Each structure stands twice: as C-alpha cells, then as structure tokens.
Amino acid sequence: MKTGGRRAYFATALIADIIPDPSKPDHFYALIEDFLPFDHAVPFKEVDYYYESGLRQEDGSTNKGAFGGAV
C-alpha cells in the first residue's frame, strides 16, 4: 500500500525493551528511551546515494523490506 509519505528519518532513539501486545499474540511494542528529534527530516537517500547501504539493492533500487526494518 502506498501512503504517499516521504521516506525520511525524523529522530533517533534507543529500544529499551520489546513487550508482547496483550490483545494480539503475534504483535509487539518497542519501548523506547533517549528519543531525540532531529531539527529537520533527513532523507534516507539523496539522488543515488543511500545513507544506509543495506537499503540499496544490487540493481540500485530500494530494498523495501530492509527499509521497513530500518524504520
């Protein structure tokens, strides 16, 4: 599903723990700490340069599965 949102980083944080969702046994919550918002959104790539090499496939396209994991 395409949502029309831009792919960018807006903050950094530390995952402190992962706990199960009590209402959905196959879902979880990530508890975060040290949340630090950026002054402005940072694009995950500029032109053909990816800031995280794992987000780029060998053919130059975006590795959508890795992108979801990175976010």
mmCIF file of N, CA, C and O in Angstrom:
data_model
loop_
_atom_site.group_PDB
_atom_site.id
_atom_site.type_symbol
_atom_site.label_atom_id
_atom_site.label_comp_id
_atom_site.label_asym_id
_atom_site.label_seq_id
_atom_site.Cartn_x
_atom_site.Cartn_y
_atom_site.Cartn_z
ATOM 1 N N MET A 1 0.843 -1.175 0.000
ATOM 2 C CA MET A 1 0.000 0.000 0.000
ATOM 3 C C MET A 1 0.891 1.240 0.000
ATOM 4 O O MET A 1 1.791 1.376 0.810
ATOM 5 N N LYS A 2 0.645 2.118 -0.913
ATOM 6 C CA LYS A 2 1.423 3.347 -0.999
ATOM 7 C C LYS A 2 0.687 4.440 -0.230
ATOM 8 O O LYS A 2 -0.478 4.697 -0.463
ATOM 9 N N THR A 3 1.383 5.063 0.718
ATOM 10 C CA THR A 3 0.732 6.059 1.563
ATOM 11 C C THR A 3 1.016 7.480 1.127
ATOM 12 O O THR A 3 0.408 8.416 1.609
ATOM 13 N N GLY A 4 2.019 7.664 0.253
ATOM 14 C CA GLY A 4 2.342 8.999 -0.211
ATOM 15 C C GLY A 4 3.287 9.752 0.701
ATOM 16 O O GLY A 4 3.673 10.871 0.419
ATOM 17 N N GLY A 5 3.685 9.136 1.814
ATOM 18 C CA GLY A 5 4.609 9.792 2.733
ATOM 19 C C GLY A 5 6.032 9.757 2.203
ATOM 20 O O GLY A 5 6.388 8.949 1.364
ATOM 21 N N ARG A 6 6.853 10.655 2.713
ATOM 22 C CA ARG A 6 8.240 10.648 2.281
ATOM 23 C C ARG A 6 9.048 9.720 3.169
ATOM 24 O O ARG A 6 8.708 9.485 4.323
ATOM 25 N N ARG A 7 10.108 9.194 2.614
ATOM 26 C CA ARG A 7 10.977 8.296 3.371
ATOM 27 C C ARG A 7 12.103 9.125 3.947
ATOM 28 O O ARG A 7 13.010 9.543 3.241
ATOM 29 N N ALA A 8 12.007 9.355 5.238
ATOM 30 C CA ALA A 8 12.994 10.200 5.899
ATOM 31 C C ALA A 8 13.107 9.810 7.362
ATOM 32 O O ALA A 8 12.214 9.195 7.931
ATOM 33 N N TYR A 9 14.226 10.173 7.949
ATOM 34 C CA TYR A 9 14.449 9.979 9.374
ATOM 35 C C TYR A 9 14.089 11.275 10.088
ATOM 36 O O TYR A 9 14.421 12.358 9.612
ATOM 37 N N PHE A 10 13.399 11.170 11.207
ATOM 38 C CA PHE A 10 12.971 12.367 11.929
ATOM 39 C C PHE A 10 13.465 12.389 13.368
ATOM 40 O O PHE A 10 13.310 13.374 14.070
ATOM 41 N N ALA A 11 14.070 11.279 13.814
ATOM 42 C CA ALA A 11 14.550 11.207 15.197
ATOM 43 C C ALA A 11 15.447 9.988 15.352
ATOM 44 O O ALA A 11 15.526 9.143 14.467
ATOM 45 N N THR A 12 16.067 9.913 16.500
ATOM 46 C CA THR A 12 16.809 8.723 16.883
ATOM 47 C C THR A 12 16.382 8.368 18.301
ATOM 48 O O THR A 12 15.943 9.233 19.057
ATOM 49 N N ALA A 13 16.459 7.081 18.625
ATOM 50 C CA ALA A 13 16.067 6.629 19.961
ATOM 51 C C ALA A 13 16.705 5.269 20.219
ATOM 52 O O ALA A 13 17.178 4.601 19.295
ATOM 53 N N LEU A 14 16.684 4.862 21.452
ATOM 54 C CA LEU A 14 17.203 3.567 21.864
ATOM 55 C C LEU A 14 16.027 2.666 22.205
ATOM 56 O O LEU A 14 15.128 3.067 22.956
ATOM 57 N N ILE A 15 16.012 1.462 21.650
ATOM 58 C CA ILE A 15 14.975 0.499 22.018
ATOM 59 C C ILE A 15 15.396 -0.128 23.338
ATOM 60 O O ILE A 15 16.413 -0.807 23.427
ATOM 61 N N ALA A 16 14.607 0.138 24.374
ATOM 62 C CA ALA A 16 14.933 -0.340 25.723
ATOM 63 C C ALA A 16 14.404 -1.743 25.978
ATOM 64 O O ALA A 16 15.012 -2.518 26.705
ATOM 65 N N ASP A 17 13.263 -2.067 25.360
ATOM 66 C CA ASP A 17 12.666 -3.376 25.584
ATOM 67 C C ASP A 17 11.607 -3.619 24.520
ATOM 68 O O ASP A 17 11.119 -2.676 23.890
ATOM 69 N N ILE A 18 11.269 -4.868 24.329
ATOM 70 C CA ILE A 18 10.179 -5.255 23.433
ATOM 71 C C ILE A 18 9.239 -6.123 24.252
ATOM 72 O O ILE A 18 9.662 -7.094 24.880
ATOM 73 N N ILE A 19 7.952 -5.727 24.243
ATOM 74 C CA ILE A 19 6.968 -6.451 25.050
ATOM 75 C C ILE A 19 5.814 -6.910 24.160
ATOM 76 O O ILE A 19 5.500 -6.263 23.162
ATOM 77 N N PRO A 20 5.173 -8.014 24.515
ATOM 78 C CA PRO A 20 4.041 -8.502 23.721
ATOM 79 C C PRO A 20 2.826 -7.587 23.859
ATOM 80 O O PRO A 20 2.610 -6.972 24.900
ATOM 81 N N ASP A 21 2.052 -7.516 22.791
ATOM 82 C CA ASP A 21 0.778 -6.800 22.806
ATOM 83 C C ASP A 21 -0.237 -7.745 23.460
ATOM 84 O O ASP A 21 -0.481 -8.841 22.953
ATOM 85 N N PRO A 22 -0.832 -7.357 24.590
ATOM 86 C CA PRO A 22 -1.747 -8.273 25.285
ATOM 87 C C PRO A 22 -3.008 -8.612 24.481
ATOM 88 O O PRO A 22 -3.629 -9.638 24.723
ATOM 89 N N SER A 23 -3.359 -7.783 23.501
ATOM 90 C CA SER A 23 -4.580 -8.055 22.736
ATOM 91 C C SER A 23 -4.328 -8.802 21.427
ATOM 92 O O SER A 23 -5.262 -9.296 20.820
ATOM 93 N N LYS A 24 -3.065 -8.876 20.988
ATOM 94 C CA LYS A 24 -2.729 -9.571 19.744
ATOM 95 C C LYS A 24 -1.452 -10.383 19.974
ATOM 96 O O LYS A 24 -0.358 -9.826 20.026
ATOM 97 N N PRO A 25 -1.570 -11.682 20.100
ATOM 98 C CA PRO A 25 -0.412 -12.500 20.469
ATOM 99 C C PRO A 25 0.753 -12.454 19.486
ATOM 100 O O PRO A 25 1.880 -12.712 19.865
ATOM 101 N N ASP A 26 0.507 -12.096 18.233
ATOM 102 C CA ASP A 26 1.595 -12.051 17.258
ATOM 103 C C ASP A 26 2.100 -10.620 17.013
ATOM 104 O O ASP A 26 2.783 -10.354 16.028
ATOM 105 N N HIS A 27 1.772 -9.688 17.907
ATOM 106 C CA HIS A 27 2.214 -8.293 17.807
ATOM 107 C C HIS A 27 3.007 -7.909 19.064
ATOM 108 O O HIS A 27 2.827 -8.493 20.118
ATOM 109 N N PHE A 28 3.845 -6.883 18.888
ATOM 110 C CA PHE A 28 4.706 -6.448 19.988
ATOM 111 C C PHE A 28 4.814 -4.929 20.018
ATOM 112 O O PHE A 28 4.532 -4.261 19.029
ATOM 113 N N TYR A 29 5.244 -4.402 21.146
ATOM 114 C CA TYR A 29 5.544 -2.981 21.302
ATOM 115 C C TYR A 29 7.032 -2.828 21.586
ATOM 116 O O TYR A 29 7.601 -3.610 22.361
ATOM 117 N N ALA A 30 7.644 -1.827 20.996
ATOM 118 C CA ALA A 30 9.029 -1.487 21.316
ATOM 119 C C ALA A 30 8.983 -0.298 22.266
ATOM 120 O O ALA A 30 8.406 0.748 21.940
ATOM 121 N N LEU A 31 9.559 -0.463 23.437
ATOM 122 C CA LEU A 31 9.634 0.630 24.407
ATOM 123 C C LEU A 31 10.931 1.384 24.128
ATOM 124 O O LEU A 31 12.001 0.782 24.056
ATOM 125 N N ILE A 32 10.810 2.693 23.926
ATOM 126 C CA ILE A 32 11.989 3.473 23.562
ATOM 127 C C ILE A 32 12.369 4.456 24.664
ATOM 128 O O ILE A 32 11.540 4.859 25.476
ATOM 129 N N GLU A 33 13.640 4.813 24.660
ATOM 130 C CA GLU A 33 14.121 5.849 25.574
ATOM 131 C C GLU A 33 15.165 6.662 24.825
ATOM 132 O O GLU A 33 15.597 6.297 23.731
ATOM 133 N N ASP A 34 15.535 7.768 25.410
ATOM 134 C CA ASP A 34 16.511 8.688 24.799
ATOM 135 C C ASP A 34 16.069 9.154 23.422
ATOM 136 O O ASP A 34 16.874 9.290 22.499
ATOM 137 N N PHE A 35 14.766 9.408 23.265
ATOM 138 C CA PHE A 35 14.226 9.914 21.994
ATOM 139 C C PHE A 35 14.785 11.299 21.733
ATOM 140 O O PHE A 35 14.717 12.179 22.591
ATOM 141 N N LEU A 36 15.353 11.498 20.567
ATOM 142 C CA LEU A 36 15.944 12.783 20.203
ATOM 143 C C LEU A 36 15.476 13.176 18.808
ATOM 144 O O LEU A 36 15.916 12.595 17.807
ATOM 145 N N PRO A 37 14.526 14.125 18.703
ATOM 146 C CA PRO A 37 14.057 14.536 17.382
ATOM 147 C C PRO A 37 15.125 15.358 16.653
ATOM 148 O O PRO A 37 15.887 16.095 17.275
ATOM 149 N N PHE A 38 15.181 15.196 15.338
ATOM 150 C CA PHE A 38 16.090 15.994 14.521
ATOM 151 C C PHE A 38 15.485 17.368 14.262
ATOM 152 O O PHE A 38 14.264 17.538 14.320
ATOM 153 N N ASP A 39 16.324 18.342 13.955
ATOM 154 C CA ASP A 39 15.844 19.695 13.631
ATOM 155 C C ASP A 39 15.020 19.705 12.354
ATOM 156 O O ASP A 39 14.117 20.515 12.191
ATOM 157 N N HIS A 40 15.355 18.814 11.426
ATOM 158 C CA HIS A 40 14.614 18.697 10.171
ATOM 159 C C HIS A 40 14.682 17.240 9.715
ATOM 160 O O HIS A 40 15.568 16.495 10.139
ATOM 161 N N ALA A 41 13.731 16.837 8.888
ATOM 162 C CA ALA A 41 13.715 15.463 8.382
ATOM 163 C C ALA A 41 14.947 15.222 7.511
ATOM 164 O O ALA A 41 15.332 16.079 6.719
ATOM 165 N N VAL A 42 15.553 14.059 7.676
ATOM 166 C CA VAL A 42 16.744 13.689 6.907
ATOM 167 C C VAL A 42 16.326 12.611 5.916
ATOM 168 O O VAL A 42 15.886 11.535 6.323
ATOM 169 N N PRO A 43 16.428 12.863 4.606
ATOM 170 C CA PRO A 43 16.015 11.854 3.626
ATOM 171 C C PRO A 43 16.885 10.600 3.735
ATOM 172 O O PRO A 43 18.067 10.686 4.056
ATOM 173 N N PHE A 44 16.280 9.430 3.488
ATOM 174 C CA PHE A 44 17.063 8.201 3.603
ATOM 175 C C PHE A 44 18.008 8.032 2.426
ATOM 176 O O PHE A 44 18.946 7.252 2.478
ATOM 177 N N LYS A 45 17.780 8.782 1.359
ATOM 178 C CA LYS A 45 18.722 8.783 0.244
ATOM 179 C C LYS A 45 18.654 10.120 -0.463
ATOM 180 O O LYS A 45 17.657 10.834 -0.387
ATOM 181 N N GLU A 46 19.740 10.478 -1.121
ATOM 182 C CA GLU A 46 19.788 11.679 -1.948
ATOM 183 C C GLU A 46 20.319 11.260 -3.301
ATOM 184 O O GLU A 46 21.405 10.693 -3.400
ATOM 185 N N VAL A 47 19.528 11.512 -4.333
ATOM 186 C CA VAL A 47 19.787 11.076 -5.703
ATOM 187 C C VAL A 47 20.018 9.561 -5.679
ATOM 188 O O VAL A 47 19.087 8.830 -5.431
ATOM 189 N N ASP A 48 21.230 9.081 -5.893
ATOM 190 C CA ASP A 48 21.507 7.645 -5.874
ATOM 191 C C ASP A 48 22.324 7.229 -4.661
ATOM 192 O O ASP A 48 22.803 6.100 -4.583
ATOM 193 N N TYR A 49 22.521 8.125 -3.709
ATOM 194 C CA TYR A 49 23.327 7.815 -2.525
ATOM 195 C C TYR A 49 22.413 7.450 -1.359
ATOM 196 O O TYR A 49 21.562 8.240 -0.948
ATOM 197 N N TYR A 50 22.576 6.238 -0.830
ATOM 198 C CA TYR A 50 21.820 5.776 0.327
ATOM 199 C C TYR A 50 22.684 5.956 1.574
ATOM 200 O O TYR A 50 23.833 5.530 1.600
ATOM 201 N N TYR A 51 22.144 6.564 2.602
ATOM 202 C CA TYR A 51 22.886 6.742 3.847
ATOM 203 C C TYR A 51 23.100 5.420 4.578
ATOM 204 O O TYR A 51 24.041 5.284 5.337
ATOM 205 N N GLU A 52 22.212 4.451 4.378
ATOM 206 C CA GLU A 52 22.379 3.107 4.925
ATOM 207 C C GLU A 52 22.490 2.158 3.736
ATOM 208 O O GLU A 52 21.526 1.951 3.006
ATOM 209 N N SER A 53 23.667 1.598 3.536
ATOM 210 C CA SER A 53 23.923 0.783 2.348
ATOM 211 C C SER A 53 22.976 -0.411 2.231
ATOM 212 O O SER A 53 22.673 -0.857 1.124
ATOM 213 N N GLY A 54 22.481 -0.926 3.346
ATOM 214 C CA GLY A 54 21.559 -2.053 3.304
ATOM 215 C C GLY A 54 20.213 -1.733 2.686
ATOM 216 O O GLY A 54 19.433 -2.634 2.371
ATOM 217 N N LEU A 55 19.919 -0.466 2.489
ATOM 218 C CA LEU A 55 18.643 -0.072 1.887
ATOM 219 C C LEU A 55 18.692 -0.089 0.365
ATOM 220 O O LEU A 55 17.665 0.062 -0.292
ATOM 221 N N ARG A 56 19.873 -0.285 -0.188
ATOM 222 C CA ARG A 56 20.040 -0.284 -1.650
ATOM 223 C C ARG A 56 20.265 -1.711 -2.125
ATOM 224 O O ARG A 56 21.118 -2.416 -1.628
ATOM 225 N N GLN A 57 19.471 -2.115 -3.129
ATOM 226 C CA GLN A 57 19.669 -3.425 -3.732
ATOM 227 C C GLN A 57 20.768 -3.333 -4.785
ATOM 228 O O GLN A 57 21.149 -2.240 -5.211
ATOM 229 N N GLU A 58 21.262 -4.487 -5.223
ATOM 230 C CA GLU A 58 22.341 -4.505 -6.214
ATOM 231 C C GLU A 58 21.973 -3.778 -7.496
ATOM 232 O O GLU A 58 22.831 -3.177 -8.145
ATOM 233 N N ASP A 59 20.690 -3.818 -7.875
ATOM 234 C CA ASP A 59 20.271 -3.151 -9.115
ATOM 235 C C ASP A 59 20.048 -1.643 -8.932
ATOM 236 O O ASP A 59 19.643 -0.951 -9.848
ATOM 237 N N GLY A 60 20.293 -1.123 -7.719
ATOM 238 C CA GLY A 60 20.148 0.307 -7.454
ATOM 239 C C GLY A 60 18.798 0.709 -6.905
ATOM 240 O O GLY A 60 18.611 1.840 -6.476
ATOM 241 N N SER A 61 17.841 -0.214 -6.882
ATOM 242 C CA SER A 61 16.521 0.116 -6.352
ATOM 243 C C SER A 61 16.528 0.015 -4.832
ATOM 244 O O SER A 61 17.458 -0.506 -4.227
ATOM 245 N N THR A 62 15.458 0.503 -4.222
ATOM 246 C CA THR A 62 15.342 0.474 -2.766
ATOM 247 C C THR A 62 14.907 -0.904 -2.291
ATOM 248 O O THR A 62 13.963 -1.484 -2.825
ATOM 249 N N ASN A 63 15.587 -1.424 -1.296
ATOM 250 C CA ASN A 63 15.227 -2.676 -0.661
ATOM 251 C C ASN A 63 14.120 -2.367 0.330
ATOM 252 O O ASN A 63 14.370 -1.983 1.465
ATOM 253 N N LYS A 64 12.883 -2.498 -0.112
ATOM 254 C CA LYS A 64 11.735 -2.087 0.704
ATOM 255 C C LYS A 64 11.625 -2.877 2.006
ATOM 256 O O LYS A 64 11.243 -2.341 3.032
ATOM 257 N N GLY A 65 11.980 -4.158 1.994
ATOM 258 C CA GLY A 65 11.951 -4.956 3.208
ATOM 259 C C GLY A 65 12.950 -4.438 4.235
ATOM 260 O O GLY A 65 12.643 -4.310 5.410
ATOM 261 N N ALA A 66 14.160 -4.109 3.775
ATOM 262 C CA ALA A 66 15.181 -3.578 4.682
ATOM 263 C C ALA A 66 14.789 -2.191 5.172
ATOM 264 O O ALA A 66 15.052 -1.833 6.312
ATOM 265 N N PHE A 67 14.145 -1.403 4.315
ATOM 266 C CA PHE A 67 13.719 -0.069 4.722
ATOM 267 C C PHE A 67 12.716 -0.162 5.861
ATOM 268 O O PHE A 67 12.817 0.555 6.855
ATOM 269 N N GLY A 68 11.766 -1.060 5.748
ATOM 270 C CA GLY A 68 10.783 -1.239 6.822
ATOM 271 C C GLY A 68 11.436 -1.632 8.128
ATOM 272 O O GLY A 68 11.062 -1.162 9.189
ATOM 273 N N GLY A 69 12.448 -2.482 8.061
ATOM 274 C CA GLY A 69 13.170 -2.887 9.249
ATOM 275 C C GLY A 69 13.999 -1.765 9.833
ATOM 276 O O GLY A 69 14.194 -1.674 11.040
ATOM 277 N N ALA A 70 14.524 -0.901 8.962
ATOM 278 C CA ALA A 70 15.370 0.195 9.424
ATOM 279 C C ALA A 70 14.542 1.247 10.151
ATOM 280 O O ALA A 70 15.020 1.892 11.066
ATOM 281 N N VAL A 71 13.317 1.405 9.741
ATOM 282 C CA VAL A 71 12.449 2.397 10.358
ATOM 283 C C VAL A 71 11.811 1.808 11.575
ATOM 284 O O VAL A 71 11.726 2.357 12.596
#
